[in-house]
Tab-separated table of C-alpha atoms and ligand atoms in Angstrom:
chain	number	residue	atom	x	y	z
A	245	MET	CA	-0.061	-0.005	0.023
A	246	GLU	CA	2.653	2.538	1.149
A	247	GLU	CA	4.996	1.367	-1.483
A	248	ASN	CA	2.423	1.925	-4.260
A	249	GLN	CA	1.890	5.525	-3.200
A	250	LEU	CA	5.661	5.944	-3.237
A	251	MET	CA	5.998	4.558	-6.686
A	252	ASP	CA	3.196	6.775	-7.957
A	253	SER	CA	3.834	10.025	-6.520
A	254	GLY	CA	7.229	9.776	-4.597
A	255	VAL	CA	5.199	10.510	-1.236
A	256	SER	CA	3.795	7.778	1.081
A	257	GLN	CA	1.885	8.602	4.115
A	258	LEU	CA	3.097	6.606	7.121
A	259	ASN	CA	0.565	7.926	9.652
A	260	SER	CA	-1.709	11.054	10.231
A	261	ASN	CA	1.504	13.326	10.494
A	262	ALA	CA	4.382	11.486	8.902
A	263	PHE	CA	5.366	10.931	5.334
A	264	PHE	CA	8.312	9.011	3.615
A	265	ILE	CA	9.397	10.794	0.412
A	266	ASP	CA	11.659	9.885	-2.482
A	267	PRO	CA	13.036	13.228	-3.703
A	268	VAL	CA	13.989	11.891	-7.022
A	269	ARG	CA	10.437	10.758	-7.862
A	270	ILE	CA	9.175	14.248	-6.827
A	271	LEU	CA	11.814	15.965	-8.806
A	272	ASN	CA	11.064	13.797	-11.885
A	273	ARG	CA	7.608	15.313	-12.076
A	274	SER	CA	9.538	18.475	-13.479
A	275	TYR	CA	10.920	16.461	-16.378
A	276	THR	CA	9.640	15.105	-19.761
A	277	ARG	CA	12.797	14.354	-21.701
A	278	PHE	CA	15.337	13.682	-19.074
A	279	ARG	CA	15.142	12.241	-15.541
A	280	VAL	CA	17.157	12.893	-12.415
A	281	SER	CA	19.481	9.901	-11.945
A	282	PRO	CA	18.763	8.215	-8.556
A	283	SER	CA	22.366	6.933	-8.385
A	284	THR	CA	23.768	10.539	-8.618
A	285	TYR	CA	21.033	11.993	-6.315
A	286	TYR	CA	21.677	9.480	-3.526
A	287	SER	CA	25.373	9.952	-3.424
A	288	ARG	CA	25.609	9.166	0.334
A	289	PHE	CA	24.022	6.710	2.831
A	290	PHE	CA	23.632	3.601	0.477
A	291	ASP	CA	26.982	2.191	1.332
A	292	SER	CA	26.216	0.817	4.687
A	293	LEU	CA	23.095	-1.128	3.626
A	294	ASN	CA	23.986	-4.403	5.006
A	295	SER	CA	26.978	-3.754	7.193
A	296	ALA	CA	26.458	-4.722	10.795
A	297	GLN	CA	27.861	-2.306	13.353
A	298	SER	CA	31.625	-3.039	13.752
A	299	PRO	CA	33.057	-3.528	17.513
A	300	LYS	CA	34.934	-0.444	16.892
A	301	ALA	CA	31.782	1.519	15.986
A	302	SER	CA	29.945	0.327	19.042
A	303	GLU	CA	32.873	1.175	21.209
A	304	ASP	CA	32.878	4.800	19.584
A	305	PHE	CA	28.957	4.744	20.286
A	306	ARG	CA	29.551	4.013	23.993
A	307	LYS	CA	32.101	6.587	24.209
A	308	ARG	CA	29.858	9.281	22.619
A	309	LYS	CA	27.043	8.185	24.929
A	310	ARG	CA	29.249	8.801	28.033
A	311	LYS	CA	30.356	12.075	26.683
A	312	ARG	CA	26.764	13.037	25.881
A	313	LYS	CA	25.767	12.327	29.539
A	314	LYS	CA	28.416	14.376	30.774
A	315	LYS	CA	27.703	17.076	28.309
A	316	ILE	CA	23.945	17.185	29.266
A	317	GLN	CA	24.942	17.848	32.905
A	318	SER	CA	26.971	20.854	31.805
A	319	LEU	CA	24.574	22.470	29.297
A	320	ASN	CA	24.439	26.261	29.500
A	321	GLU	CA	21.100	28.027	29.590
A	322	ARG	CA	20.668	28.278	25.789
A	323	GLU	CA	21.557	24.741	25.378
A	324	GLN	CA	18.992	23.821	27.956
A	325	ILE	CA	16.419	25.473	25.999
A	326	ALA	CA	17.416	23.827	22.887
A	327	ASP	CA	17.371	20.437	24.629
A	328	ARG	CA	13.732	21.127	25.899
A	329	ARG	CA	12.733	22.049	22.234
A	330	HIS	CA	14.223	18.743	21.098
A	331	GLN	CA	12.557	16.721	23.938
A	332	GLU	CA	9.126	18.254	22.700
A	333	VAL	CA	9.552	17.162	19.029
A	334	LYS	CA	11.134	13.816	19.851
A	335	PRO	CA	7.943	11.877	20.319
A	336	PHE	CA	6.710	12.903	16.844
A	337	LEU	CA	10.016	12.005	15.439
A	338	LEU	CA	10.062	8.669	16.998
A	339	LYS	CA	6.464	7.864	16.182
A	340	ALA	CA	7.365	8.771	12.489
A	341	HIS	CA	10.376	6.576	12.414
A	342	GLU	CA	8.561	3.618	14.143
A	343	ALA	CA	5.856	3.768	11.374
A	344	LEU	CA	8.614	3.661	8.826
A	345	LEU	CA	10.256	0.555	10.376
A	346	GLU	CA	6.952	-1.214	10.473
A	347	ALA	CA	6.222	-0.485	6.734
A	348	THR	CA	8.350	-3.635	5.658
A	349	ASP	CA	7.318	-3.355	1.936
A	350	LEU	CA	8.256	0.118	1.872
A	351	LEU	CA	11.593	-0.648	3.490
A	352	LYS	CA	12.336	-2.929	0.610
A	353	VAL	CA	11.662	-0.215	-1.911
A	354	LEU	CA	13.765	2.148	0.187
A	355	ARG	CA	16.867	-0.237	0.023
A	356	ASN	CA	16.510	-0.146	-3.751
A	357	LEU	CA	15.968	3.533	-4.420
A	358	ARG	CA	19.626	4.148	-5.637
A	359	ASN	CA	19.165	1.587	-8.416
A	360	ASP	CA	15.763	2.524	-9.181
A	361	GLY	CA	15.030	2.174	-13.034
A	362	CYS	CA	18.515	0.972	-14.054
A	363	ALA	CA	19.690	-2.411	-14.569
A	364	VAL	CA	22.566	-3.788	-12.236
A	365	GLY	CA	25.832	-2.325	-13.211
A	366	GLU	CA	24.353	0.311	-15.396
A	367	CYS	CA	23.577	3.079	-12.790
A	368	LYS	CA	25.225	6.343	-13.615
A	369	GLU	CA	28.054	7.483	-11.358
A	370	LEU	CA	29.068	11.130	-10.920
A	371	SER	CA	31.950	11.492	-13.215
A	372	GLN	CA	35.044	12.793	-11.504
A	373	GLU	CA	36.502	13.758	-14.878
A	374	THR	CA	34.225	16.514	-15.785
A	375	SER	CA	34.727	19.497	-13.354
A	376	GLU	CA	31.631	21.499	-12.486
A	377	LEU	CA	31.430	25.079	-13.293
A	378	SER	CA	31.781	27.489	-10.281
A	379	PHE	CA	28.927	30.020	-10.743
A	380	MET	CA	30.158	31.991	-7.814
A	381	GLU	CA	33.498	32.497	-9.537
A	382	LEU	CA	32.133	33.219	-12.837
A	383	GLY	CA	29.506	35.701	-11.486
A	384	GLY	CA	32.366	37.556	-9.604
A	385	VAL	CA	34.485	38.605	-12.612
A	386	TRP	CA	34.112	41.889	-14.581
A	387	GLN	CA	33.101	39.885	-17.691
A	388	ALA	CA	30.019	38.330	-15.988
A	389	PRO	CA	27.474	40.521	-17.467
A	390	LEU	CA	28.738	39.369	-21.066
A	391	TYR	CA	28.351	35.574	-20.187
A	392	GLU	CA	25.465	34.145	-22.069
A	393	ILE	CA	23.614	30.792	-21.758
A	394	VAL	CA	22.275	29.105	-24.919
A	395	LEU	CA	18.781	27.598	-24.663
A	396	ASN	CA	18.161	24.731	-26.994
A	397	TYR	CA	14.447	24.505	-27.684
A	398	GLN	CA	13.565	21.222	-29.406
A	399	GLN	CA	10.610	21.394	-31.763
A	400	ASP	CA	9.232	18.073	-32.570
A	401	ASP	CA	7.900	18.164	-36.115
A	402	LYS	CA	5.232	15.578	-35.794
A	403	THR	CA	4.243	15.554	-39.598
A	404	LEU	CA	5.291	12.435	-41.103
A	405	GLN	CA	7.486	13.019	-44.266
A	406	ASN	CA	6.590	11.396	-47.548
A	407	GLY	CA	6.398	7.648	-47.240
A	408	GLY	CA	6.295	7.785	-43.404
A	409	SER	CA	9.873	8.647	-42.605
A	410	PRO	CA	10.905	9.185	-38.856
A	411	LEU	CA	9.908	12.308	-37.113
A	412	ALA	CA	12.094	15.296	-38.059
A	413	GLN	CA	13.429	17.493	-35.210
A	414	SER	CA	14.497	21.052	-35.366
A	415	ILE	CA	16.339	22.978	-32.735
A	416	GLU	CA	15.786	26.604	-32.035
A	417	GLN	CA	18.518	28.261	-30.055
A	418	ARG	CA	18.120	31.407	-27.926
A	419	GLU	CA	21.018	33.143	-26.251
A	420	THR	CA	20.495	35.331	-23.132
A	421	PRO	CA	22.702	36.629	-20.265
A	422	VAL	CA	23.102	34.018	-17.549
A	423	PHE	CA	23.789	36.445	-14.627
A	424	ASN	CA	21.382	39.170	-13.170
A	425	ASN	CA	18.760	38.223	-15.707
A	426	LEU	CA	15.651	36.235	-15.493
A	427	VAL	CA	16.000	33.159	-17.652
A	428	ALA	CA	12.893	31.247	-18.381
A	429	ASN	CA	11.806	28.135	-20.135
A	430	GLU	CA	8.073	28.894	-20.633
A	431	GLY	CA	7.503	25.725	-22.761
A	432	SER	CA	5.939	22.467	-21.585
A	433	TYR	CA	9.120	20.338	-22.146
A	434	ASP	CA	12.306	20.472	-20.384
A	435	ILE	CA	15.290	21.810	-22.423
A	436	GLU	CA	19.061	21.553	-22.555
A	437	ALA	CA	20.996	24.641	-22.036
A	438	GLU	CA	24.695	25.241	-22.547
A	439	ILE	CA	27.330	27.525	-21.189
A	440	PHE	CA	31.167	27.096	-21.443
A	441	ASN	CA	30.710	23.563	-22.982
A	442	HIS	CA	28.762	22.423	-19.810
A	443	LYS	CA	25.067	21.265	-20.322
A	444	TYR	CA	22.314	22.040	-17.934
A	445	ILE	CA	18.778	20.630	-17.922
A	446	ILE	CA	16.012	23.337	-17.470
A	447	PRO	CA	12.601	22.034	-16.403
A	448	LYS	CA	9.465	22.897	-18.099
A	449	ARG	CA	7.751	26.243	-17.062
A	450	SER	CA	10.609	27.312	-14.761
A	451	CYS	CA	12.917	30.178	-14.454
A	452	PHE	CA	15.924	31.224	-12.613
A	453	TYR	CA	17.716	34.434	-11.612
A	454	MET	CA	21.407	34.023	-10.890
A	455	SER	CA	22.846	36.757	-8.741
A	456	ASP	CA	24.540	37.843	-5.515
A	457	MET	CA	22.162	38.808	-2.661
A	458	GLN	CA	22.984	42.485	-3.469
A	459	GLN	CA	20.869	42.149	-6.692
A	460	ILE	CA	17.916	40.360	-5.118
A	461	ASP	CA	15.720	43.544	-5.241
A	462	SER	CA	15.448	42.968	-8.981
A	463	LEU	CA	13.014	40.086	-8.229
A	464	ILE	CA	10.538	42.402	-6.492
A	465	PRO	CA	7.611	42.269	-8.878
A	466	ALA	CA	6.508	45.488	-10.604
A	467	GLY	CA	2.848	44.421	-10.827
A	468	SER	CA	0.951	44.324	-7.556
A	469	ASP	CA	-0.404	40.770	-8.294
A	470	CYS	CA	2.919	39.303	-9.611
A	471	GLY	CA	4.171	38.518	-6.219
A	472	PHE	CA	4.676	34.903	-4.735
A	473	ASN	CA	2.201	32.930	-2.729
A	474	LEU	CA	4.914	30.494	-1.556
A	475	ILE	CA	8.473	31.434	-0.611
A	476	VAL	CA	10.897	28.755	0.474
A	477	ILE	CA	14.183	30.044	1.897
A	478	ASP	CA	17.348	28.029	2.643
A	479	PRO	CA	19.917	30.655	3.764
A	480	PRO	CA	23.573	30.028	3.957
A	481	TRP	CA	23.641	30.213	7.666
A	482	GLU	CA	27.004	30.324	9.386
A	483	ASN	CA	27.849	27.079	11.118
A	484	GLY	CA	30.801	24.947	11.905
A	485	SER	CA	29.898	22.362	9.295
A	486	ALA	CA	29.371	24.615	6.413
A	487	ARG	CA	32.557	26.483	6.973
A	488	GLN	CA	34.440	23.348	7.405
A	489	LYS	CA	33.431	21.646	4.191
A	490	VAL	CA	33.646	25.084	2.168
A	491	ARG	CA	30.990	23.911	-0.269
A	492	TYR	CA	29.486	27.499	-0.502
A	493	PRO	CA	30.076	30.958	1.242
A	494	THR	CA	27.979	31.498	4.380
A	495	LEU	CA	26.643	34.895	5.724
A	496	PRO	CA	26.207	36.191	9.166
A	497	SER	CA	22.426	35.852	10.171
A	498	ARG	CA	21.942	39.712	10.426
A	499	TYR	CA	22.484	39.943	6.615
A	500	PHE	CA	19.312	38.179	5.957
A	501	LEU	CA	17.244	40.972	7.667
A	502	SER	CA	17.570	42.806	4.348
A	503	LEU	CA	15.856	40.156	2.346
A	504	PRO	CA	12.811	41.777	0.788
A	505	VAL	CA	10.350	38.970	1.729
A	506	LYS	CA	7.392	41.324	2.300
A	507	GLN	CA	7.956	42.937	-1.063
A	508	LEU	CA	8.128	39.430	-2.726
A	509	CYS	CA	4.774	38.504	-1.383
A	510	HIS	CA	1.770	38.272	-3.447
A	511	THR	CA	-0.930	40.800	-2.699
A	512	ALA	CA	-2.949	37.861	-1.442
A	513	GLY	CA	-0.361	36.989	0.929
A	514	ALA	CA	2.334	34.133	1.166
A	515	LEU	CA	3.312	31.057	3.057
A	516	VAL	CA	7.001	31.461	4.066
A	517	ALA	CA	8.927	28.322	4.753
A	518	LEU	CA	12.399	28.844	6.224
A	519	TRP	CA	14.978	26.054	6.842
A	520	VAL	CA	16.749	26.612	10.074
A	521	THR	CA	19.591	24.797	11.885
A	522	ASN	CA	19.193	23.428	15.292
A	523	ARG	CA	21.179	26.204	16.998
A	524	GLU	CA	19.119	27.809	19.617
A	525	LYS	CA	20.702	31.220	19.137
A	526	LEU	CA	19.549	31.077	15.518
A	527	ARG	CA	16.039	29.993	16.467
A	528	ASP	CA	15.862	32.915	18.839
A	529	PHE	CA	17.116	35.444	16.146
A	530	VAL	CA	14.288	34.107	13.692
A	531	GLU	CA	11.630	34.298	16.350
A	532	ASN	CA	12.461	37.742	17.638
A	533	ASP	CA	14.282	39.604	14.795
A	534	LEU	CA	13.928	37.949	11.439
A	535	PHE	CA	10.286	37.100	11.146
A	536	PRO	CA	9.173	40.195	12.689
A	537	LYS	CA	11.343	42.315	10.275
A	538	TRP	CA	9.994	40.305	7.272
A	539	GLY	CA	6.444	40.699	8.406
A	540	VAL	CA	6.033	36.989	8.960
A	541	THR	CA	3.737	35.586	11.627
A	542	TYR	CA	4.998	32.130	12.663
A	543	ALA	CA	2.347	29.240	12.132
A	544	ALA	CA	4.000	25.815	12.449
A	545	SER	CA	7.237	23.667	12.328
A	546	PHE	CA	7.832	20.755	10.000
A	547	TYR	CA	10.720	18.375	10.432
A	548	TRP	CA	12.911	16.468	7.915
A	549	LEU	CA	14.106	13.221	9.523
A	550	LYS	CA	17.133	11.671	7.788
A	551	VAL	CA	17.414	7.971	7.301
A	552	LYS	CA	19.969	5.729	5.543
A	553	ALA	CA	19.016	3.131	2.995
A	554	ASN	CA	18.502	0.490	5.701
A	555	GLY	CA	15.841	2.690	7.253
A	556	MET	CA	17.978	3.582	10.255
A	557	LEU	CA	18.553	7.302	11.387
A	558	THR	CA	21.757	8.812	9.891
A	559	GLY	CA	22.844	9.749	13.474
A	560	GLU	CA	21.781	9.390	17.084
A	561	LEU	CA	18.592	11.307	17.736
A	562	ASP	CA	19.997	12.713	20.998
A	563	LEU	CA	23.360	13.655	19.815
A	564	PHE	CA	23.647	17.366	20.690
A	565	HIS	CA	25.407	18.862	17.801
A	566	HIS	CA	24.533	16.470	14.923
A	567	ARG	CA	20.858	15.774	15.091
A	568	PRO	CA	19.507	13.557	12.310
A	569	TYR	CA	16.834	15.965	11.583
A	570	GLU	CA	16.281	19.577	10.480
A	571	CYS	CA	13.490	22.078	10.910
A	572	LEU	CA	11.446	24.076	8.508
A	573	LEU	CA	9.682	27.008	10.164
A	574	LEU	CA	6.468	28.022	8.478
A	575	GLY	CA	4.718	31.448	8.858
A	576	TYR	CA	2.291	33.749	6.975
A	577	CYS	CA	3.103	37.023	5.344
A	578	ASP	CA	-0.127	39.227	4.754
A	579	GLY	CA	-0.303	40.809	1.364
A	580	LYS	CA	-1.018	44.404	0.587
A	581	ASP	CA	-4.486	43.349	-0.475
A	582	THR	CA	-6.716	44.538	2.414
A	583	HIS	CA	-9.295	41.951	1.548
A	584	SER	CA	-6.688	39.145	1.723
A	585	GLY	CA	-7.773	38.468	5.253
A	586	ASN	CA	-11.070	37.192	3.714
A	587	LEU	CA	-9.377	34.753	1.641
A	588	THR	CA	-10.050	31.175	2.790
A	589	ARG	CA	-6.869	29.226	3.225
A	590	SER	CA	-8.014	25.794	2.070
A	591	ASN	CA	-6.561	23.881	4.954
A	592	PRO	CA	-5.225	24.993	8.454
A	593	ILE	CA	-1.607	24.174	8.665
A	594	PRO	CA	-0.753	21.157	10.884
A	595	ASP	CA	2.150	21.438	13.383
A	596	ASN	CA	5.024	18.979	13.832
A	597	ARG	CA	4.620	17.147	10.561
A	598	VAL	CA	7.532	14.885	9.752
A	599	PHE	CA	8.924	14.018	6.277
A	600	ILE	CA	11.467	11.165	6.200
A	601	SER	CA	13.900	10.631	3.349
A	602	VAL	CA	17.540	9.694	2.553
A	603	PRO	CA	19.486	12.757	2.168
A	604	GLY	CA	21.180	13.509	-1.231
A	605	ASP	CA	24.378	15.761	-1.482
A	606	TYR	CA	25.619	17.938	1.297
A	607	SER	CA	23.105	20.320	2.457
A	608	ARG	CA	20.637	19.424	-0.242
A	609	LYS	CA	17.009	19.818	1.094
A	610	PRO	CA	14.304	17.442	0.022
A	611	PRO	CA	11.810	19.143	-2.487
A	612	ILE	CA	8.998	19.488	-0.075
A	613	GLY	CA	7.685	22.805	-1.495
A	614	GLU	CA	4.930	20.962	-3.452
A	615	LEU	CA	3.655	19.350	-0.229
A	616	LEU	CA	3.064	22.810	1.308
A	617	LEU	CA	0.720	23.849	-1.502
A	618	ASP	CA	-2.391	22.937	0.508
A	619	TYR	CA	-1.480	25.653	2.983
A	620	VAL	CA	-0.783	28.544	0.663
A	621	PRO	CA	-3.065	31.555	0.496
A	622	GLY	CA	-4.346	33.002	-2.630
A	623	SER	CA	-5.678	31.408	-5.971
A	624	MET	CA	-4.205	28.427	-7.627
A	625	PRO	CA	-1.883	27.879	-9.367
A	626	ALA	CA	0.196	29.259	-6.652
A	627	ARG	CA	3.281	31.442	-7.602
A	628	CYS	CA	6.330	29.797	-5.930
A	629	ILE	CA	9.833	31.034	-5.420
A	630	GLU	CA	12.933	29.425	-3.719
A	631	LEU	CA	15.601	31.770	-2.311
A	632	PHE	CA	19.211	30.496	-2.201
A	633	SER	CA	18.177	27.666	-4.496
A	634	ARG	CA	20.584	25.189	-6.025
A	635	GLU	CA	18.090	23.524	-8.269
A	636	MET	CA	14.971	24.302	-10.284
A	637	ILE	CA	11.331	22.912	-10.269
A	638	ALA	CA	8.660	23.095	-12.775
A	639	GLY	CA	6.527	26.010	-12.121
A	640	TRP	CA	8.859	27.692	-9.680
A	641	THR	CA	11.306	30.615	-9.857
A	642	SER	CA	14.724	29.659	-8.377
A	643	TRP	CA	17.041	32.496	-7.070
A	644	GLY	CA	20.527	32.328	-5.680
A	645	ASN	CA	24.132	32.596	-6.626
A	646	GLU	CA	24.082	28.989	-8.104
A	647	PRO	CA	20.591	28.017	-8.904
A	648	LEU	CA	21.957	25.821	-11.838
A	649	HIS	CA	24.067	23.668	-9.635
A	650	PHE	CA	22.121	20.425	-9.483
A	651	GLN	CA	20.738	21.151	-13.063
A	652	ASP	CA	24.158	19.944	-14.478
A	653	SER	CA	23.477	17.271	-16.917
A	654	ARG	CA	25.719	14.872	-14.929
A	655	TYR	CA	22.881	14.407	-12.589
A	656	PHE	CA	20.477	13.368	-15.282
A	657	VAL	CA	19.961	10.538	-17.714
A	658	SER	CA	17.768	10.818	-20.975
A	659	LYS	CA	14.450	9.131	-20.849
B	895	SAM	N1	18.419	24.659	-0.703
B	895	SAM	C1	19.742	24.440	-1.307
B	895	SAM	C2	19.701	22.882	-1.647
B	895	SAM	O1	18.742	22.240	-1.307
B	895	SAM	O2	20.609	22.396	-2.255
B	895	SAM	C3	20.895	24.636	-0.467
B	895	SAM	C4	21.062	26.178	-0.248
B	895	SAM	S1	22.524	26.419	0.609
B	895	SAM	C5	22.076	26.261	2.273
B	895	SAM	C6	22.753	28.118	0.538
B	895	SAM	C7	22.979	28.699	-0.842
B	895	SAM	O3	23.263	30.125	-0.731
B	895	SAM	C8	24.409	28.205	-1.593
B	895	SAM	O4	24.073	27.776	-2.799
B	895	SAM	C9	25.266	29.440	-1.447
B	895	SAM	O5	26.121	29.458	-2.725
B	895	SAM	C10	24.154	30.520	-1.765
B	895	SAM	N2	24.818	31.972	-1.246
B	895	SAM	C11	25.775	32.104	-0.351
B	895	SAM	N3	26.009	33.547	-0.331
B	895	SAM	C12	25.140	34.112	-1.249
B	895	SAM	C13	24.924	35.499	-1.698
B	895	SAM	N4	25.762	36.401	-1.100
B	895	SAM	N5	24.126	35.592	-2.432
B	895	SAM	C14	23.374	34.767	-3.211
B	895	SAM	N6	23.509	33.298	-2.697
B	895	SAM	C15	24.385	33.079	-1.954
């Protein structure tokens, strides 16, 4: 039952408040000609499938447990608040995880997600030979305004030639600046785009604006009803791990006060979904400074619980600085439309909803934007934007300094 739901939609309901999701299936709804390769998405957490815990691992585990006990006794005031917060959400996380472990057929599917749709030995591996383009470097040089991306629109000529020859295809190319420019694929097929001999797959009906935060005001809609009804934000918060791994630059929290969230909202209002880390100082800042500055009223918290391919959590639930879950804070921003208060939001937003999935690449969040659509104010289809995005989704606008990152053709296979 649950496995059928997963196969069909990429989402499987485990209990009233918990869902297992396969990001690859959800992302693949955006594509017609290509598909996200599961073996390149699931680049981690599939190697330990059958390995039993080694004696060394269990000794490490005992050491960590002793350390944790000592640590809890010496928590400072802020850490104690964080621990209380953790204790409050823990029953929801445990219940969700138990429901996953009871869904035996789903667990079988889960073990196989990385090889989904490809024969044994045929799964695409991320090529180490081809380097990725660094859009942050390219965007920072003086020539950046001159760099163009070539969009290759494929026009299928469905008229059979004399005698019934195969379909003839023609390609229409369009060149447009890649930085500080809204680049859109308005068609109903995904297209291949090219820059510096690197290929990128652009989903149907999607657009991106690639720029530094200093240019974000260019996204503020000119027309009063052109704002966004759903705004998902995953800021480059400062934290030990992001700095250690140097995958992208981080910014001090106060910089995000200047994000024009209110101006990006649709006149009918918007649901704002903000990914936060488990640091209490940050939670305090969001609650008391950031949301008030953005004009956002807190509504609920959702959680992303991370599991490995064998269904086990990616880390100990109680480990203080490495929790196997992340939090998405949800709030509403009222639009300028004075009548927007009268708009019925189809469903009241639930609290403590849990989404379980196997993580992809470092810091890559599961695409749960679509699962928020039921709680978005305004008329449908909702206008959606992701800020600090590294990928694109059909029907969405993606903004950040590298929104093409996971659109690199090395993450895709042809259908
Ligand atoms: N949501 C993304 C995902 O699922 O893959 C991860 C986003 S990551 C936490 C933050 C992003 O913000 C990174 O791509 C980083 O390069 C970008 N970023 C950092 N500083 C920026 C700036 N000054 N302007 C625009 N984007 C920036």
